[in-house]
Amino acid sequence: QVQLVESGGGLVQPGGSLRLSCAASGSSFSISPMAWYRQAPGKQREVVAHISDSGTENYADSVKGRFTISRDNAKNTLSLQMNSLKPDDTAVYYCAAFAGRVYWGQGTQVTVSS
């Protein structure tokens, strides 16, 4: 079992930065691939960034060079540093863990607007 709680969302101006965090509990965290997804109003949930249990990172084309995913297995945390934010980045962001099944957090709202 894995429980996930996101934090760090909010309102930011275009060009600004935010850092999302995901606190995980459960014994499977350190051996689980993790990911950040997002879902904008009226759109399907999409993967933003993925990190393997060994730290290999992959990003959606739309965020490459702007977002960085990282994990701290000792602290059971997953992070997403988001720079140069655009209005199109506005969405609810979800943390996900893949440990036999997909576990989801409750989501955190990110709004990019002037």
PDB file of N, CA and C in Angstrom:
ATOM      1  N   GLN A   1       0.842  -1.195   0.000  1.00  0.00           N
ATOM      2  CA  GLN A   1       0.000   0.000   0.000  1.00  0.00           C
ATOM      3  C   GLN A   1       0.873   1.240   0.000  1.00  0.00           C
ATOM      4  N   VAL A   2       0.485   2.217  -0.797  1.00  0.00           N
ATOM      5  CA  VAL A   2       1.191   3.494  -0.858  1.00  0.00           C
ATOM      6  C   VAL A   2       0.155   4.612  -0.731  1.00  0.00           C
ATOM      7  N   GLN A   3       0.396   5.562   0.147  1.00  0.00           N
ATOM      8  CA  GLN A   3      -0.461   6.747   0.279  1.00  0.00           C
ATOM      9  C   GLN A   3       0.337   7.963  -0.166  1.00  0.00           C
ATOM     10  N   LEU A   4      -0.302   8.826  -0.935  1.00  0.00           N
ATOM     11  CA  LEU A   4       0.377   9.972  -1.537  1.00  0.00           C
ATOM     12  C   LEU A   4      -0.366  11.262  -1.223  1.00  0.00           C
ATOM     13  N   VAL A   5       0.373  12.294  -0.820  1.00  0.00           N
ATOM     14  CA  VAL A   5      -0.230  13.595  -0.532  1.00  0.00           C
ATOM     15  C   VAL A   5       0.597  14.677  -1.207  1.00  0.00           C
ATOM     16  N   GLU A   6      -0.029  15.406  -2.148  1.00  0.00           N
ATOM     17  CA  GLU A   6       0.658  16.478  -2.857  1.00  0.00           C
ATOM     18  C   GLU A   6       0.511  17.809  -2.123  1.00  0.00           C
ATOM     19  N   SER A   7       1.461  18.696  -2.372  1.00  0.00           N
ATOM     20  CA  SER A   7       1.399  20.071  -1.863  1.00  0.00           C
ATOM     21  C   SER A   7       2.219  20.963  -2.778  1.00  0.00           C
ATOM     22  N   GLY A   8       2.036  22.283  -2.617  1.00  0.00           N
ATOM     23  CA  GLY A   8       2.875  23.231  -3.333  1.00  0.00           C
ATOM     24  C   GLY A   8       2.216  23.928  -4.497  1.00  0.00           C
ATOM     25  N   GLY A   9       0.977  23.583  -4.803  1.00  0.00           N
ATOM     26  CA  GLY A   9       0.297  24.264  -5.896  1.00  0.00           C
ATOM     27  C   GLY A   9      -0.090  25.687  -5.516  1.00  0.00           C
ATOM     28  N   GLY A  10      -0.595  26.419  -6.505  1.00  0.00           N
ATOM     29  CA  GLY A  10      -1.014  27.789  -6.240  1.00  0.00           C
ATOM     30  C   GLY A  10      -1.156  28.582  -7.513  1.00  0.00           C
ATOM     31  N   LEU A  11      -1.268  29.903  -7.333  1.00  0.00           N
ATOM     32  CA  LEU A  11      -1.396  30.836  -8.458  1.00  0.00           C
ATOM     33  C   LEU A  11      -0.041  31.487  -8.717  1.00  0.00           C
ATOM     34  N   VAL A  12       0.379  31.490  -9.960  1.00  0.00           N
ATOM     35  CA  VAL A  12       1.665  32.078 -10.319  1.00  0.00           C
ATOM     36  C   VAL A  12       1.524  32.792 -11.659  1.00  0.00           C
ATOM     37  N   GLN A  13       2.300  33.842 -11.853  1.00  0.00           N
ATOM     38  CA  GLN A  13       2.265  34.577 -13.111  1.00  0.00           C
ATOM     39  C   GLN A  13       3.044  33.827 -14.190  1.00  0.00           C
ATOM     40  N   PRO A  14       2.699  34.041 -15.445  1.00  0.00           N
ATOM     41  CA  PRO A  14       3.487  33.436 -16.531  1.00  0.00           C
ATOM     42  C   PRO A  14       4.969  33.782 -16.386  1.00  0.00           C
ATOM     43  N   GLY A  15       5.806  32.781 -16.596  1.00  0.00           N
ATOM     44  CA  GLY A  15       7.240  32.952 -16.429  1.00  0.00           C
ATOM     45  C   GLY A  15       7.735  32.633 -15.033  1.00  0.00           C
ATOM     46  N   GLY A  16       6.821  32.438 -14.113  1.00  0.00           N
ATOM     47  CA  GLY A  16       7.188  32.153 -12.734  1.00  0.00           C
ATOM     48  C   GLY A  16       7.500  30.677 -12.502  1.00  0.00           C
ATOM     49  N   SER A  17       7.751  30.360 -11.232  1.00  0.00           N
ATOM     50  CA  SER A  17       8.138  29.005 -10.842  1.00  0.00           C
ATOM     51  C   SER A  17       7.301  28.523  -9.667  1.00  0.00           C
ATOM     52  N   LEU A  18       7.144  27.215  -9.602  1.00  0.00           N
ATOM     53  CA  LEU A  18       6.536  26.551  -8.459  1.00  0.00           C
ATOM     54  C   LEU A  18       7.249  25.224  -8.252  1.00  0.00           C
ATOM     55  N   ARG A  19       7.220  24.774  -7.021  1.00  0.00           N
ATOM     56  CA  ARG A  19       7.768  23.453  -6.705  1.00  0.00           C
ATOM     57  C   ARG A  19       6.685  22.633  -6.027  1.00  0.00           C
ATOM     58  N   LEU A  20       6.323  21.520  -6.656  1.00  0.00           N
ATOM     59  CA  LEU A  20       5.353  20.603  -6.082  1.00  0.00           C
ATOM     60  C   LEU A  20       6.070  19.499  -5.315  1.00  0.00           C
ATOM     61  N   SER A  21       5.445  19.077  -4.235  1.00  0.00           N
ATOM     62  CA  SER A  21       5.985  17.971  -3.458  1.00  0.00           C
ATOM     63  C   SER A  21       4.922  16.903  -3.274  1.00  0.00           C
ATOM     64  N   CYS A  22       5.375  15.673  -3.133  1.00  0.00           N
ATOM     65  CA  CYS A  22       4.487  14.549  -2.894  1.00  0.00           C
ATOM     66  C   CYS A  22       5.089  13.723  -1.777  1.00  0.00           C
ATOM     67  N   ALA A  23       4.386  13.673  -0.660  1.00  0.00           N
ATOM     68  CA  ALA A  23       4.829  12.878   0.484  1.00  0.00           C
ATOM     69  C   ALA A  23       4.204  11.496   0.381  1.00  0.00           C
ATOM     70  N   ALA A  24       5.042  10.491   0.428  1.00  0.00           N
ATOM     71  CA  ALA A  24       4.572   9.116   0.276  1.00  0.00           C
ATOM     72  C   ALA A  24       4.760   8.335   1.560  1.00  0.00           C
ATOM     73  N   SER A  25       3.815   7.484   1.856  1.00  0.00           N
ATOM     74  CA  SER A  25       3.946   6.571   2.980  1.00  0.00           C
ATOM     75  C   SER A  25       3.696   5.161   2.469  1.00  0.00           C
ATOM     76  N   GLY A  26       4.299   4.202   3.140  1.00  0.00           N
ATOM     77  CA  GLY A  26       4.182   2.835   2.669  1.00  0.00           C
ATOM     78  C   GLY A  26       5.548   2.271   2.318  1.00  0.00           C
ATOM     79  N   SER A  27       5.710   1.013   2.451  1.00  0.00           N
ATOM     80  CA  SER A  27       7.021   0.391   2.304  1.00  0.00           C
ATOM     81  C   SER A  27       7.479   0.262   0.862  1.00  0.00           C
ATOM     82  N   SER A  28       6.612   0.522  -0.105  1.00  0.00           N
ATOM     83  CA  SER A  28       6.974   0.283  -1.504  1.00  0.00           C
ATOM     84  C   SER A  28       7.579   1.489  -2.194  1.00  0.00           C
ATOM     85  N   PHE A  29       7.691   2.637  -1.509  1.00  0.00           N
ATOM     86  CA  PHE A  29       8.084   3.864  -2.198  1.00  0.00           C
ATOM     87  C   PHE A  29       9.415   3.741  -2.905  1.00  0.00           C
ATOM     88  N   SER A  30      10.426   3.250  -2.218  1.00  0.00           N
ATOM     89  CA  SER A  30      11.779   3.291  -2.773  1.00  0.00           C
ATOM     90  C   SER A  30      11.958   2.368  -3.961  1.00  0.00           C
ATOM     91  N   ILE A  31      11.071   1.408  -4.152  1.00  0.00           N
ATOM     92  CA  ILE A  31      11.219   0.486  -5.269  1.00  0.00           C
ATOM     93  C   ILE A  31      10.173   0.733  -6.336  1.00  0.00           C
ATOM     94  N   SER A  32       9.471   1.840  -6.239  1.00  0.00           N
ATOM     95  CA  SER A  32       8.387   2.106  -7.185  1.00  0.00           C
ATOM     96  C   SER A  32       8.759   3.220  -8.152  1.00  0.00           C
ATOM     97  N   PRO A  33       8.508   2.999  -9.430  1.00  0.00           N
ATOM     98  CA  PRO A  33       8.544   4.138 -10.338  1.00  0.00           C
ATOM     99  C   PRO A  33       7.470   5.141  -9.918  1.00  0.00           C
ATOM    100  N   MET A  34       7.737   6.423 -10.169  1.00  0.00           N
ATOM    101  CA  MET A  34       6.819   7.477  -9.771  1.00  0.00           C
ATOM    102  C   MET A  34       6.625   8.420 -10.951  1.00  0.00           C
ATOM    103  N   ALA A  35       5.559   9.194 -10.895  1.00  0.00           N
ATOM    104  CA  ALA A  35       5.293  10.127 -11.982  1.00  0.00           C
ATOM    105  C   ALA A  35       4.416  11.279 -11.507  1.00  0.00           C
ATOM    106  N   TRP A  36       4.481  12.354 -12.246  1.00  0.00           N
ATOM    107  CA  TRP A  36       3.549  13.465 -12.109  1.00  0.00           C
ATOM    108  C   TRP A  36       2.658  13.481 -13.350  1.00  0.00           C
ATOM    109  N   TYR A  37       1.367  13.605 -13.117  1.00  0.00           N
ATOM    110  CA  TYR A  37       0.386  13.769 -14.174  1.00  0.00           C
ATOM    111  C   TYR A  37      -0.319  15.104 -13.969  1.00  0.00           C
ATOM    112  N   ARG A  38      -1.024  15.538 -14.984  1.00  0.00           N
ATOM    113  CA  ARG A  38      -1.862  16.726 -14.829  1.00  0.00           C
ATOM    114  C   ARG A  38      -3.127  16.574 -15.651  1.00  0.00           C
ATOM    115  N   GLN A  39      -4.152  17.281 -15.208  1.00  0.00           N
ATOM    116  CA  GLN A  39      -5.418  17.261 -15.922  1.00  0.00           C
ATOM    117  C   GLN A  39      -5.997  18.671 -15.942  1.00  0.00           C
ATOM    118  N   ALA A  40      -6.098  19.213 -17.140  1.00  0.00           N
ATOM    119  CA  ALA A  40      -6.697  20.528 -17.321  1.00  0.00           C
ATOM    120  C   ALA A  40      -8.206  20.364 -17.538  1.00  0.00           C
ATOM    121  N   PRO A  41      -8.976  21.414 -17.277  1.00  0.00           N
ATOM    122  CA  PRO A  41     -10.429  21.328 -17.469  1.00  0.00           C
ATOM    123  C   PRO A  41     -10.792  20.892 -18.885  1.00  0.00           C
ATOM    124  N   GLY A  42     -11.639  19.889 -18.985  1.00  0.00           N
ATOM    125  CA  GLY A  42     -12.101  19.417 -20.279  1.00  0.00           C
ATOM    126  C   GLY A  42     -11.116  18.556 -21.046  1.00  0.00           C
ATOM    127  N   LYS A  43      -9.982  18.239 -20.410  1.00  0.00           N
ATOM    128  CA  LYS A  43      -8.963  17.438 -21.085  1.00  0.00           C
ATOM    129  C   LYS A  43      -8.683  16.163 -20.311  1.00  0.00           C
ATOM    130  N   GLN A  44      -8.061  15.201 -20.999  1.00  0.00           N
ATOM    131  CA  GLN A  44      -7.693  13.955 -20.347  1.00  0.00           C
ATOM    132  C   GLN A  44      -6.444  14.150 -19.486  1.00  0.00           C
ATOM    133  N   ARG A  45      -6.318  13.313 -18.480  1.00  0.00           N
ATOM    134  CA  ARG A  45      -5.115  13.337 -17.656  1.00  0.00           C
ATOM    135  C   ARG A  45      -3.923  12.905 -18.508  1.00  0.00           C
ATOM    136  N   GLU A  46      -2.822  13.623 -18.373  1.00  0.00           N
ATOM    137  CA  GLU A  46      -1.631  13.320 -19.166  1.00  0.00           C
ATOM    138  C   GLU A  46      -0.405  13.251 -18.263  1.00  0.00           C
ATOM    139  N   VAL A  47       0.551  12.428 -18.679  1.00  0.00           N
ATOM    140  CA  VAL A  47       1.783  12.316 -17.909  1.00  0.00           C
ATOM    141  C   VAL A  47       2.662  13.530 -18.201  1.00  0.00           C
ATOM    142  N   VAL A  48       3.252  14.059 -17.161  1.00  0.00           N
ATOM    143  CA  VAL A  48       4.142  15.218 -17.267  1.00  0.00           C
ATOM    144  C   VAL A  48       5.600  14.781 -17.180  1.00  0.00           C
ATOM    145  N   ALA A  49       5.883  13.955 -16.179  1.00  0.00           N
ATOM    146  CA  ALA A  49       7.254  13.496 -15.968  1.00  0.00           C
ATOM    147  C   ALA A  49       7.212  12.178 -15.216  1.00  0.00           C
ATOM    148  N   HIS A  50       8.223  11.355 -15.479  1.00  0.00           N
ATOM    149  CA  HIS A  50       8.300  10.014 -14.884  1.00  0.00           C
ATOM    150  C   HIS A  50       9.718   9.802 -14.374  1.00  0.00           C
ATOM    151  N   ILE A  51       9.844   9.124 -13.249  1.00  0.00           N
ATOM    152  CA  ILE A  51      11.165   8.796 -12.726  1.00  0.00           C
ATOM    153  C   ILE A  51      11.154   7.356 -12.237  1.00  0.00           C
ATOM    154  N   SER A  52      12.158   6.597 -12.648  1.00  0.00           N
ATOM    155  CA  SER A  52      12.223   5.188 -12.256  1.00  0.00           C
ATOM    156  C   SER A  52      12.729   5.070 -10.819  1.00  0.00           C
ATOM    157  N   ASP A  53      12.691   3.850 -10.301  1.00  0.00           N
ATOM    158  CA  ASP A  53      13.191   3.623  -8.949  1.00  0.00           C
ATOM    159  C   ASP A  53      14.684   3.912  -8.855  1.00  0.00           C
ATOM    160  N   SER A  54      15.397   3.838  -9.975  1.00  0.00           N
ATOM    161  CA  SER A  54      16.833   4.112  -9.985  1.00  0.00           C
ATOM    162  C   SER A  54      17.143   5.556 -10.358  1.00  0.00           C
ATOM    163  N   GLY A  55      16.109   6.350 -10.672  1.00  0.00           N
ATOM    164  CA  GLY A  55      16.328   7.767 -10.924  1.00  0.00           C
ATOM    165  C   GLY A  55      16.334   8.198 -12.375  1.00  0.00           C
ATOM    166  N   THR A  56      16.050   7.323 -13.296  1.00  0.00           N
ATOM    167  CA  THR A  56      15.986   7.696 -14.704  1.00  0.00           C
ATOM    168  C   THR A  56      14.742   8.548 -14.947  1.00  0.00           C
ATOM    169  N   GLU A  57      14.941   9.706 -15.592  1.00  0.00           N
ATOM    170  CA  GLU A  57      13.867  10.676 -15.791  1.00  0.00           C
ATOM    171  C   GLU A  57      13.393  10.692 -17.247  1.00  0.00           C
ATOM    172  N   ASN A  58      12.099  10.914 -17.413  1.00  0.00           N
ATOM    173  CA  ASN A  58      11.513  11.137 -18.734  1.00  0.00           C
ATOM    174  C   ASN A  58      10.472  12.242 -18.612  1.00  0.00           C
ATOM    175  N   TYR A  59      10.357  13.032 -19.684  1.00  0.00           N
ATOM    176  CA  TYR A  59       9.464  14.191 -19.652  1.00  0.00           C
ATOM    177  C   TYR A  59       8.586  14.253 -20.902  1.00  0.00           C
ATOM    178  N   ALA A  60       7.407  14.808 -20.728  1.00  0.00           N
ATOM    179  CA  ALA A  60       6.581  15.138 -21.882  1.00  0.00           C
ATOM    180  C   ALA A  60       7.278  16.246 -22.669  1.00  0.00           C
ATOM    181  N   ASP A  61       7.106  16.228 -23.978  1.00  0.00           N
ATOM    182  CA  ASP A  61       7.759  17.225 -24.821  1.00  0.00           C
ATOM    183  C   ASP A  61       7.389  18.649 -24.402  1.00  0.00           C
ATOM    184  N   SER A  62       6.170  18.820 -23.939  1.00  0.00           N
ATOM    185  CA  SER A  62       5.674  20.153 -23.611  1.00  0.00           C
ATOM    186  C   SER A  62       6.361  20.778 -22.399  1.00  0.00           C
ATOM    187  N   VAL A  63       7.046  19.972 -21.594  1.00  0.00           N
ATOM    188  CA  VAL A  63       7.677  20.508 -20.382  1.00  0.00           C
ATOM    189  C   VAL A  63       9.188  20.315 -20.362  1.00  0.00           C
ATOM    190  N   LYS A  64       9.744  19.664 -21.374  1.00  0.00           N
ATOM    191  CA  LYS A  64      11.198  19.441 -21.408  1.00  0.00           C
ATOM    192  C   LYS A  64      11.951  20.754 -21.332  1.00  0.00           C
ATOM    193  N   GLY A  65      12.962  20.779 -20.483  1.00  0.00           N
ATOM    194  CA  GLY A  65      13.767  21.984 -20.328  1.00  0.00           C
ATOM    195  C   GLY A  65      13.201  22.982 -19.340  1.00  0.00           C
ATOM    196  N   ARG A  66      11.960  22.753 -18.903  1.00  0.00           N
ATOM    197  CA  ARG A  66      11.326  23.676 -17.945  1.00  0.00           C
ATOM    198  C   ARG A  66      11.031  23.000 -16.603  1.00  0.00           C
ATOM    199  N   PHE A  67      10.666  21.726 -16.633  1.00  0.00           N
ATOM    200  CA  PHE A  67      10.309  20.987 -15.415  1.00  0.00           C
ATOM    201  C   PHE A  67      11.401  19.978 -15.081  1.00  0.00           C
ATOM    202  N   THR A  68      11.583  19.729 -13.790  1.00  0.00           N
ATOM    203  CA  THR A  68      12.520  18.721 -13.323  1.00  0.00           C
ATOM    204  C   THR A  68      11.868  17.877 -12.242  1.00  0.00           C
ATOM    205  N   ILE A  69      11.865  16.572 -12.464  1.00  0.00           N
ATOM    206  CA  ILE A  69      11.332  15.631 -11.473  1.00  0.00           C
ATOM    207  C   ILE A  69      12.489  15.075 -10.654  1.00  0.00           C
ATOM    208  N   SER A  70      12.254  14.871  -9.374  1.00  0.00           N
ATOM    209  CA  SER A  70      13.291  14.286  -8.526  1.00  0.00           C
ATOM    210  C   SER A  70      12.625  13.515  -7.402  1.00  0.00           C
ATOM    211  N   ARG A  71      13.399  12.634  -6.795  1.00  0.00           N
ATOM    212  CA  ARG A  71      12.879  11.847  -5.686  1.00  0.00           C
ATOM    213  C   ARG A  71      13.944  11.723  -4.615  1.00  0.00           C
ATOM    214  N   ASP A  72      13.499  11.620  -3.380  1.00  0.00           N
ATOM    215  CA  ASP A  72      14.381  11.394  -2.242  1.00  0.00           C
ATOM    216  C   ASP A  72      13.841  10.160  -1.525  1.00  0.00           C
ATOM    217  N   ASN A  73      14.461   9.019  -1.789  1.00  0.00           N
ATOM    218  CA  ASN A  73      13.949   7.775  -1.221  1.00  0.00           C
ATOM    219  C   ASN A  73      14.111   7.734   0.301  1.00  0.00           C
ATOM    220  N   ALA A  74      15.102   8.429   0.811  1.00  0.00           N
ATOM    221  CA  ALA A  74      15.309   8.448   2.262  1.00  0.00           C
ATOM    222  C   ALA A  74      14.189   9.203   2.968  1.00  0.00           C
ATOM    223  N   LYS A  75      13.648  10.215   2.289  1.00  0.00           N
ATOM    224  CA  LYS A  75      12.577  11.019   2.879  1.00  0.00           C
ATOM    225  C   LYS A  75      11.205  10.655   2.327  1.00  0.00           C
ATOM    226  N   ASN A  76      11.161   9.694   1.426  1.00  0.00           N
ATOM    227  CA  ASN A  76       9.884   9.282   0.814  1.00  0.00           C
ATOM    228  C   ASN A  76       9.155  10.452   0.175  1.00  0.00           C
ATOM    229  N   THR A  77       9.882  11.238  -0.599  1.00  0.00           N
ATOM    230  CA  THR A  77       9.268  12.385  -1.260  1.00  0.00           C
ATOM    231  C   THR A  77       9.581  12.404  -2.750  1.00  0.00           C
ATOM    232  N   LEU A  78       8.630  12.907  -3.492  1.00  0.00           N
ATOM    233  CA  LEU A  78       8.764  13.125  -4.922  1.00  0.00           C
ATOM    234  C   LEU A  78       8.527  14.602  -5.167  1.00  0.00           C
ATOM    235  N   SER A  79       9.299  15.216  -6.023  1.00  0.00           N
ATOM    236  CA  SER A  79       9.170  16.649  -6.274  1.00  0.00           C
ATOM    237  C   SER A  79       9.075  16.935  -7.765  1.00  0.00           C
ATOM    238  N   LEU A  80       8.509  18.099  -8.074  1.00  0.00           N
ATOM    239  CA  LEU A  80       8.468  18.584  -9.450  1.00  0.00           C
ATOM    240  C   LEU A  80       8.772  20.075  -9.420  1.00  0.00           C
ATOM    241  N   GLN A  81       9.952  20.450  -9.891  1.00  0.00           N
ATOM    242  CA  GLN A  81      10.322  21.853 -10.012  1.00  0.00           C
ATOM    243  C   GLN A  81       9.844  22.348 -11.364  1.00  0.00           C
ATOM    244  N   MET A  82       9.008  23.378 -11.345  1.00  0.00           N
ATOM    245  CA  MET A  82       8.411  23.895 -12.573  1.00  0.00           C
ATOM    246  C   MET A  82       8.861  25.333 -12.770  1.00  0.00           C
ATOM    247  N   ASN A  83       9.593  25.573 -13.850  1.00  0.00           N
ATOM    248  CA  ASN A  83      10.086  26.907 -14.179  1.00  0.00           C
ATOM    249  C   ASN A  83       9.476  27.388 -15.491  1.00  0.00           C
ATOM    250  N   SER A  84       9.581  28.675 -15.726  1.00  0.00           N
ATOM    251  CA  SER A  84       9.071  29.276 -16.973  1.00  0.00           C
ATOM    252  C   SER A  84       7.638  28.829 -17.254  1.00  0.00           C
ATOM    253  N   LEU A  85       6.816  28.929 -16.255  1.00  0.00           N
ATOM    254  CA  LEU A  85       5.445  28.435 -16.369  1.00  0.00           C
ATOM    255  C   LEU A  85       4.649  29.241 -17.387  1.00  0.00           C
ATOM    256  N   LYS A  86       3.749  28.524 -18.061  1.00  0.00           N
ATOM    257  CA  LYS A  86       2.890  29.101 -19.092  1.00  0.00           C
ATOM    258  C   LYS A  86       1.419  28.899 -18.713  1.00  0.00           C
ATOM    259  N   PRO A  87       0.541  29.710 -19.252  1.00  0.00           N
ATOM    260  CA  PRO A  87      -0.891  29.498 -18.969  1.00  0.00           C
ATOM    261  C   PRO A  87      -1.361  28.079 -19.310  1.00  0.00           C
ATOM    262  N   ASP A  88      -0.769  27.471 -20.346  1.00  0.00           N
ATOM    263  CA  ASP A  88      -1.141  26.101 -20.721  1.00  0.00           C
ATOM    264  C   ASP A  88      -0.751  25.069 -19.673  1.00  0.00           C
ATOM    265  N   ASP A  89       0.069  25.446 -18.708  1.00  0.00           N
ATOM    266  CA  ASP A  89       0.435  24.535 -17.627  1.00  0.00           C
ATOM    267  C   ASP A  89      -0.631  24.486 -16.541  1.00  0.00           C
ATOM    268  N   THR A  90      -1.638  25.321 -16.639  1.00  0.00           N
ATOM    269  CA  THR A  90      -2.717  25.338 -15.655  1.00  0.00           C
ATOM    270  C   THR A  90      -3.456  24.006 -15.650  1.00  0.00           C
ATOM    271  N   ALA A  91      -3.518  23.382 -14.476  1.00  0.00           N
ATOM    272  CA  ALA A  91      -4.135  22.064 -14.358  1.00  0.00           C
ATOM    273  C   ALA A  91      -4.101  21.630 -12.898  1.00  0.00           C
ATOM    274  N   VAL A  92      -4.787  20.535 -12.617  1.00  0.00           N
ATOM    275  CA  VAL A  92      -4.598  19.842 -11.350  1.00  0.00           C
ATOM    276  C   VAL A  92      -3.472  18.834 -11.568  1.00  0.00           C
ATOM    277  N   TYR A  93      -2.479  18.893 -10.706  1.00  0.00           N
ATOM    278  CA  TYR A  93      -1.313  18.013 -10.808  1.00  0.00           C
ATOM    279  C   TYR A  93      -1.436  16.883  -9.793  1.00  0.00           C
ATOM    280  N   TYR A  94      -1.179  15.662 -10.275  1.00  0.00           N
ATOM    281  CA  TYR A  94      -1.300  14.475  -9.452  1.00  0.00           C
ATOM    282  C   TYR A  94       0.031  13.730  -9.382  1.00  0.00           C
ATOM    283  N   CYS A  95       0.315  13.227  -8.220  1.00  0.00           N
ATOM    284  CA  CYS A  95       1.441  12.339  -7.994  1.00  0.00           C
ATOM    285  C   CYS A  95       0.947  10.905  -8.162  1.00  0.00           C
ATOM    286  N   ALA A  96       1.758  10.049  -8.781  1.00  0.00           N
ATOM    287  CA  ALA A  96       1.380   8.654  -8.978  1.00  0.00           C
ATOM    288  C   ALA A  96       2.539   7.737  -8.649  1.00  0.00           C
ATOM    289  N   ALA A  97       2.208   6.586  -8.088  1.00  0.00           N
ATOM    290  CA  ALA A  97       3.206   5.557  -7.795  1.00  0.00           C
ATOM    291  C   ALA A  97       2.746   4.252  -8.427  1.00  0.00           C
ATOM    292  N   PHE A  98       3.708   3.520  -8.981  1.00  0.00           N
ATOM    293  CA  PHE A  98       3.398   2.259  -9.660  1.00  0.00           C
ATOM    294  C   PHE A  98       4.005   1.126  -8.845  1.00  0.00           C
ATOM    295  N   ALA A  99       3.153   0.472  -8.071  1.00  0.00           N
ATOM    296  CA  ALA A  99       3.607  -0.591  -7.168  1.00  0.00           C
ATOM    297  C   ALA A  99       2.569  -1.705  -7.190  1.00  0.00           C
ATOM    298  N   GLY A 100       2.592  -2.475  -8.285  1.00  0.00           N
ATOM    299  CA  GLY A 100       1.588  -3.522  -8.430  1.00  0.00           C
ATOM    300  C   GLY A 100       0.289  -2.989  -9.020  1.00  0.00           C
ATOM    301  N   ARG A 101      -0.020  -1.767  -8.731  1.00  0.00           N
ATOM    302  CA  ARG A 101      -1.151  -1.037  -9.270  1.00  0.00           C
ATOM    303  C   ARG A 101      -0.774   0.444  -9.222  1.00  0.00           C
ATOM    304  N   VAL A 102      -1.618   1.279  -9.772  1.00  0.00           N
ATOM    305  CA  VAL A 102      -1.327   2.707  -9.737  1.00  0.00           C
ATOM    306  C   VAL A 102      -1.992   3.318  -8.500  1.00  0.00           C
ATOM    307  N   TYR A 103      -1.191   4.038  -7.727  1.00  0.00           N
ATOM    308  CA  TYR A 103      -1.702   4.797  -6.588  1.00  0.00           C
ATOM    309  C   TYR A 103      -1.678   6.270  -6.962  1.00  0.00           C
ATOM    310  N   TRP A 104      -2.729   6.998  -6.580  1.00  0.00           N
ATOM    311  CA  TRP A 104      -2.852   8.420  -6.907  1.00  0.00           C
ATOM    312  C   TRP A 104      -2.956   9.261  -5.643  1.00  0.00           C
ATOM    313  N   GLY A 105      -2.397  10.458  -5.716  1.00  0.00           N
ATOM    314  CA  GLY A 105      -2.665  11.443  -4.691  1.00  0.00           C
ATOM    315  C   GLY A 105      -3.967  12.151  -5.008  1.00  0.00           C
ATOM    316  N   GLN A 106      -4.322  13.120  -4.151  1.00  0.00           N
ATOM    317  CA  GLN A 106      -5.602  13.816  -4.313  1.00  0.00           C
ATOM    318  C   GLN A 106      -5.512  14.967  -5.295  1.00  0.00           C
ATOM    319  N   GLY A 107      -4.303  15.368  -5.650  1.00  0.00           N
ATOM    320  CA  GLY A 107      -4.104  16.436  -6.619  1.00  0.00           C
ATOM    321  C   GLY A 107      -3.910  17.793  -5.973  1.00  0.00           C
ATOM    322  N   THR A 108      -3.184  18.667  -6.684  1.00  0.00           N
ATOM    323  CA  THR A 108      -2.983  20.036  -6.236  1.00  0.00           C
ATOM    324  C   THR A 108      -3.135  20.962  -7.444  1.00  0.00           C
ATOM    325  N   GLN A 109      -3.855  22.061  -7.246  1.00  0.00           N
ATOM    326  CA  GLN A 109      -4.172  22.967  -8.357  1.00  0.00           C
ATOM    327  C   GLN A 109      -3.001  23.895  -8.643  1.00  0.00           C
ATOM    328  N   VAL A 110      -2.638  23.989  -9.904  1.00  0.00           N
ATOM    329  CA  VAL A 110      -1.656  24.964 -10.369  1.00  0.00           C
ATOM    330  C   VAL A 110      -2.357  25.862 -11.385  1.00  0.00           C
ATOM    331  N   THR A 111      -2.325  27.169 -11.126  1.00  0.00           N
ATOM    332  CA  THR A 111      -2.941  28.135 -12.027  1.00  0.00           C
ATOM    333  C   THR A 111      -1.891  29.145 -12.453  1.00  0.00           C
ATOM    334  N   VAL A 112      -1.697  29.264 -13.758  1.00  0.00           N
ATOM    335  CA  VAL A 112      -0.722  30.210 -14.305  1.00  0.00           C
ATOM    336  C   VAL A 112      -1.508  31.307 -15.026  1.00  0.00           C
ATOM    337  N   SER A 113      -1.490  32.483 -14.440  1.00  0.00           N
ATOM    338  CA  SER A 113      -2.297  33.572 -14.981  1.00  0.00           C
ATOM    339  C   SER A 113      -1.756  34.908 -14.504  1.00  0.00           C
ATOM    340  N   SER A 114      -1.911  35.920 -15.357  1.00  0.00           N
ATOM    341  CA  SER A 114      -1.515  37.266 -14.964  1.00  0.00           C
ATOM    342  C   SER A 114      -2.710  38.018 -14.394  1.00  0.00           C
TER     343      SER A 114
END
